[in-house]
Tab-separated table of C-alpha atoms in Angstrom:
chain	number	residue	atom	x	y	z
G	5	MET	CA	6.833	159.718	82.229
G	6	ARG	CA	6.046	159.664	78.538
G	7	GLY	CA	5.534	155.885	78.697
G	8	VAL	CA	3.028	156.251	81.562
G	9	VAL	CA	1.006	158.866	79.637
G	10	LEU	CA	0.879	156.693	76.525
G	11	GLY	CA	-0.255	153.710	78.574
G	12	VAL	CA	-3.120	155.681	80.129
G	13	LEU	CA	-4.145	156.999	76.705
G	14	VAL	CA	-4.352	153.478	75.286
G	15	LEU	CA	-6.588	152.364	78.145
G	16	VAL	CA	-8.917	155.354	77.694
G	17	LEU	CA	-9.260	154.794	73.959
G	18	ALA	CA	-9.944	151.112	74.492
G	19	GLY	CA	-12.809	151.943	76.844
G	20	CYS	CA	-14.494	154.384	74.470
G	21	GLY	CA	-14.915	152.224	71.402
G	22	THR	CA	-17.768	150.060	70.204
G	23	ALA	CA	-17.875	146.686	71.909
G	24	ASP	CA	-17.063	143.575	69.906
G	25	PRO	CA	-19.980	141.099	69.880
G	26	ASP	CA	-17.565	138.246	69.124
G	27	SER	CA	-15.906	138.807	72.508
G	28	LEU	CA	-19.022	137.515	74.315
G	29	PRO	CA	-19.091	133.696	74.258
G	30	VAL	CA	-22.464	131.997	73.842
G	31	PRO	CA	-23.400	129.970	76.952
G	32	THR	CA	-24.608	126.392	76.626
G	33	PHE	CA	-27.769	125.079	78.249
G	34	GLY	CA	-30.359	122.330	78.061
G	35	ASP	CA	-28.991	119.907	80.672
G	36	SER	CA	-31.311	119.900	83.675
G	37	THR	CA	-28.644	118.685	86.119
G	38	GLY	CA	-27.265	122.092	87.096
G	39	ALA	CA	-30.628	123.645	87.851
G	40	THR	CA	-31.744	120.592	89.838
G	41	GLU	CA	-28.605	120.586	91.979
G	42	SER	CA	-28.905	124.333	92.576
G	43	ALA	CA	-32.490	123.972	93.766
G	44	ALA	CA	-31.623	121.046	96.009
G	45	GLY	CA	-28.702	122.830	97.624
G	46	GLY	CA	-30.231	126.239	98.231
G	47	GLY	CA	-33.429	125.361	100.062
G	48	ALA	CA	-34.893	128.829	99.349
G	49	GLU	CA	-37.798	129.391	97.005
G	50	LYS	CA	-36.602	129.852	93.436
G	51	ARG	CA	-37.756	133.048	91.771
G	52	LEU	CA	-37.042	135.026	88.647
G	53	PRO	CA	-34.335	137.678	89.058
G	54	ASP	CA	-35.587	140.995	90.417
G	55	ASP	CA	-33.140	142.872	88.186
G	56	CYS	CA	-33.026	142.387	84.406
G	57	ALA	CA	-29.276	142.989	84.496
G	58	LYS	CA	-29.014	139.476	85.951
G	59	LEU	CA	-30.456	138.175	82.671
G	60	LEU	CA	-28.816	140.524	80.160
G	61	THR	CA	-26.992	143.717	81.103
G	62	ALA	CA	-27.338	146.904	79.079
G	63	GLU	CA	-23.607	146.693	78.344
G	64	ASP	CA	-23.852	143.145	76.991
G	65	PHE	CA	-26.837	144.055	74.851
G	66	ALA	CA	-24.933	147.022	73.440
G	67	ALA	CA	-21.979	144.787	72.643
G	68	LEU	CA	-24.125	142.163	70.934
G	69	ASP	CA	-25.761	144.860	68.808
G	70	ALA	CA	-22.400	146.488	68.006
G	71	ARG	CA	-23.457	149.707	69.733
G	72	PRO	CA	-21.131	152.035	71.663
G	73	LEU	CA	-20.696	151.222	75.321
G	74	GLY	CA	-22.930	153.328	77.525
G	75	SER	CA	-25.487	153.889	74.751
G	76	VAL	CA	-28.202	151.627	76.184
G	77	SER	CA	-30.323	151.999	79.333
G	78	LEU	CA	-32.221	149.188	81.042
G	79	ARG	CA	-35.467	149.258	83.018
G	80	THR	CA	-36.882	146.392	85.097
G	81	VAL	CA	-40.589	146.054	85.917
G	82	ARG	CA	-41.880	143.189	88.059
G	83	GLY	CA	-45.371	142.047	87.188
G	84	VAL	CA	-48.014	140.362	89.282
G	85	ALA	CA	-49.228	136.801	89.414
G	86	GLN	CA	-52.070	135.783	87.113
G	87	PRO	CA	-53.806	132.794	88.724
G	88	SER	CA	-56.253	132.368	85.812
G	89	VAL	CA	-53.393	131.054	83.645
G	90	ASN	CA	-51.292	129.643	86.533
G	91	ARG	CA	-48.635	132.333	86.168
G	92	THR	CA	-46.831	132.962	89.450
G	93	GLU	CA	-44.651	135.931	88.465
G	94	ARG	CA	-43.481	138.063	85.562
G	95	VAL	CA	-40.481	140.272	84.801
G	96	ALA	CA	-40.387	142.826	81.972
G	97	CYS	CA	-37.077	144.221	80.708
G	98	GLY	CA	-36.906	147.305	78.496
G	99	TYR	CA	-33.707	148.285	76.654
G	100	THR	CA	-33.669	151.846	75.300
G	101	GLY	CA	-31.143	153.851	73.307
G	102	THR	CA	-29.467	156.813	75.008
G	103	ALA	CA	-27.237	158.162	72.227
G	104	GLY	CA	-27.127	158.890	68.513
G	105	GLU	CA	-29.998	158.052	66.174
G	106	ALA	CA	-31.312	155.475	68.630
G	107	LYS	CA	-31.637	157.978	71.500
G	108	GLY	CA	-34.999	157.538	73.208
G	109	GLY	CA	-35.947	154.627	70.965
G	110	LYS	CA	-36.933	151.174	72.182
G	111	LEU	CA	-34.234	148.639	71.253
G	112	LEU	CA	-35.576	145.460	72.845
G	113	ASP	CA	-38.405	144.239	75.061
G	114	LEU	CA	-37.876	141.021	76.994
G	115	ASN	CA	-40.735	139.557	79.027
G	116	VAL	CA	-40.347	136.460	81.201
G	117	GLY	CA	-43.265	134.650	82.825
G	118	ARG	CA	-43.033	131.827	85.357
G	119	TYR	CA	-45.803	129.248	85.793
G	120	THR	CA	-46.775	126.670	88.365
G	121	ASP	CA	-45.448	123.845	86.188
G	122	ALA	CA	-44.133	123.103	82.700
G	123	ALA	CA	-47.580	122.045	81.449
G	124	ALA	CA	-49.070	125.435	82.352
G	125	ALA	CA	-46.163	127.273	80.714
G	126	SER	CA	-46.483	125.196	77.545
G	127	LYS	CA	-50.233	125.736	77.355
G	128	GLN	CA	-49.894	129.504	77.649
G	129	TRP	CA	-47.014	129.525	75.145
G	130	GLN	CA	-49.198	127.682	72.617
G	131	LEU	CA	-51.989	130.217	73.073
G	132	ASN	CA	-49.603	133.152	72.773
G	133	THR	CA	-47.794	131.838	69.708
G	134	ALA	CA	-51.076	131.043	67.975
G	135	ALA	CA	-52.082	134.661	68.515
G	136	GLU	CA	-48.686	136.001	67.418
G	137	ARG	CA	-48.728	133.893	64.232
G	138	ASP	CA	-52.127	135.207	63.185
G	139	GLY	CA	-51.643	136.433	59.604
G	140	SER	CA	-47.853	136.857	59.985
G	141	PRO	CA	-44.911	134.864	58.572
G	142	SER	CA	-43.565	132.515	61.247
G	143	ARG	CA	-41.379	129.461	61.746
G	144	ASP	CA	-40.684	126.939	64.493
G	145	ILE	CA	-37.164	126.514	65.805
G	146	MET	CA	-35.396	124.684	68.622
G	147	LEU	CA	-32.972	126.440	70.983
G	148	GLY	CA	-31.240	123.614	72.786
G	149	SER	CA	-34.063	121.993	74.750
G	150	ALA	CA	-36.342	125.022	74.427
G	151	SER	CA	-39.070	125.353	71.795
G	152	ALA	CA	-39.526	128.679	70.054
G	153	VAL	CA	-41.550	130.435	67.375
G	154	LEU	CA	-40.128	133.310	65.356
G	155	VAL	CA	-42.696	135.775	63.987
G	156	GLU	CA	-41.646	138.460	61.515
G	157	ARG	CA	-43.774	141.539	60.877
G	158	SER	CA	-43.092	144.839	59.143
G	159	SER	CA	-43.164	146.651	62.492
G	160	GLU	CA	-41.336	144.140	64.705
G	161	THR	CA	-39.834	140.681	65.025
G	162	VAL	CA	-40.915	138.440	67.914
G	163	LEU	CA	-39.283	135.318	69.338
G	164	ALA	CA	-41.560	133.431	71.752
G	165	VAL	CA	-39.882	130.673	73.776
G	166	VAL	CA	-41.031	128.051	76.271
G	167	TYR	CA	-38.389	126.528	78.548
G	168	GLY	CA	-39.484	124.402	81.494
G	169	VAL	CA	-41.774	126.468	83.733
G	170	ASP	CA	-40.946	129.723	81.951
G	171	THR	CA	-42.046	131.559	78.823
G	172	LEU	CA	-39.867	134.262	77.295
G	173	THR	CA	-40.823	136.808	74.640
G	174	PHE	CA	-38.164	138.849	72.850
G	175	ILE	CA	-39.407	141.786	70.741
G	176	LEU	CA	-37.213	143.792	68.358
G	177	PRO	CA	-38.751	146.883	66.728
G	178	ALA	CA	-38.110	147.254	62.980
G	179	SER	CA	-37.186	150.896	63.561
G	180	GLN	CA	-33.857	149.892	65.156
G	181	PRO	CA	-32.024	147.663	62.635
G	182	VAL	CA	-28.396	146.562	62.918
G	183	ALA	CA	-26.389	146.490	59.699
G	184	GLY	CA	-25.328	143.017	58.624
G	185	ARG	CA	-27.547	141.123	61.094
G	186	SER	CA	-31.094	139.951	60.535
G	187	PRO	CA	-33.631	140.462	63.348
G	188	GLY	CA	-34.121	136.705	63.632
G	189	ASP	CA	-30.406	136.029	64.078
G	190	ARG	CA	-30.165	138.780	66.681
G	191	LEU	CA	-33.063	137.355	68.705
G	192	VAL	CA	-31.734	133.796	68.597
G	193	ASP	CA	-28.350	135.038	69.801
G	194	LEU	CA	-29.987	136.920	72.675
G	195	ALA	CA	-32.142	133.944	73.650
G	196	LEU	CA	-29.143	131.606	73.775
G	197	ARG	CA	-27.556	133.939	76.318
G	198	VAL	CA	-30.628	134.542	78.475
G	199	LEU	CA	-32.023	131.006	78.688
G	200	PRO	CA	-29.213	129.541	80.836
G	201	LYS	CA	-29.681	132.323	83.379
G	202	VAL	CA	-33.444	131.792	83.522
G	203	GLY	CA	-33.030	128.019	83.759
G	204	ALA	CA	-30.644	128.362	86.695
G	205	THR	CA	-33.439	129.974	88.747
G	206	GLN	CA	-36.031	127.285	88.067
G	207	PRO	CA	-37.045	125.057	90.990
G	208	ALA	CA	-36.248	121.951	88.929
G	209	GLY	CA	-34.345	121.309	85.742
G	210	PRO	CA	-36.222	122.169	82.518
G	211	PRO	CA	-37.334	119.049	80.635
G	212	THR	CA	-35.446	118.009	77.511
G	213	THR	CA	-37.761	118.477	74.530
G	214	THR	CA	-35.314	118.233	71.635
G	215	PRO	CA	-37.057	116.377	68.755
G	216	PRO	CA	-35.455	113.489	66.820
G	217	ALA	CA	-32.984	114.408	64.082
G	218	GLY	CA	-34.680	115.897	61.049
G	219	VAL	CA	-37.892	116.707	62.895
G	220	THR	CA	-38.920	120.284	63.669
G	221	PRO	CA	-41.618	121.209	66.180
G	222	ALA	CA	-44.948	122.336	64.785
G	223	SER	CA	-47.912	124.153	66.249
G	224	ASP	CA	-50.947	121.992	66.963
G	225	GLY	CA	-53.148	124.739	65.554
G	226	THR	CA	-54.693	125.615	68.914
G	227	ARG	CA	-56.184	129.080	68.795
G	228	ALA	CA	-57.041	131.214	71.774
G	229	PRO	CA	-60.354	132.973	71.998
G	230	ASP	CA	-59.710	136.586	71.018
G	231	PRO	CA	-56.054	135.857	70.177
G	232	SER	CA	-54.962	139.478	69.906
G	233	ALA	CA	-56.039	140.110	73.489
G	234	VAL	CA	-54.177	137.040	74.720
G	235	ALA	CA	-50.954	138.089	72.985
G	236	ALA	CA	-51.123	141.639	74.315
G	237	GLN	CA	-51.733	140.492	77.887
G	238	ASN	CA	-49.224	137.645	78.132
G	239	ARG	CA	-46.282	138.624	75.951
């Protein structure tokens, strides 16, 4: 009987601790074959997930941020199409703290927009990143076959990504830091986990845009009219 009680106690204690971010393997992505085969086999119209938990659960986010399990809530909001920029749908994901110092505070915003084709997505991404860069430190990075811009401000850090027909914007508020991890590293880690799930829902495989070795992508300097309005509307 004593052995049974000890076994139950171990299981309870294991479930109450802080999750280990190293226990969550980083998915790989960038090969268009899987998404193409999925689209060909299903026959149904491909759409973004209607639940943000299909992209990144609250539990996984808590684990990646070394937060206690059950300390993060998740809200999904489906947006509407925006024909003026060829956007067909949009999903907004809000991760909020539910315990401790982070209770009630925004931990992460993730917005995903889908466009009629990769050219439309890339065009809108260029406009958005030009607006986001305005007067703020930024750098271009590659995430597999996806292009991204990291913008760092005193109030928040933003990672804007274009991947095939989709744009993704990850926003971390400066008010919710994680000891030992920079905001940029946290966002890149999150993006590497979300992108494969977004790519799997695309009607065709995302194009490979990885530049030659030693070459990093750069903005063409395109600026949107009234850039602050563009960024606010299409993040």
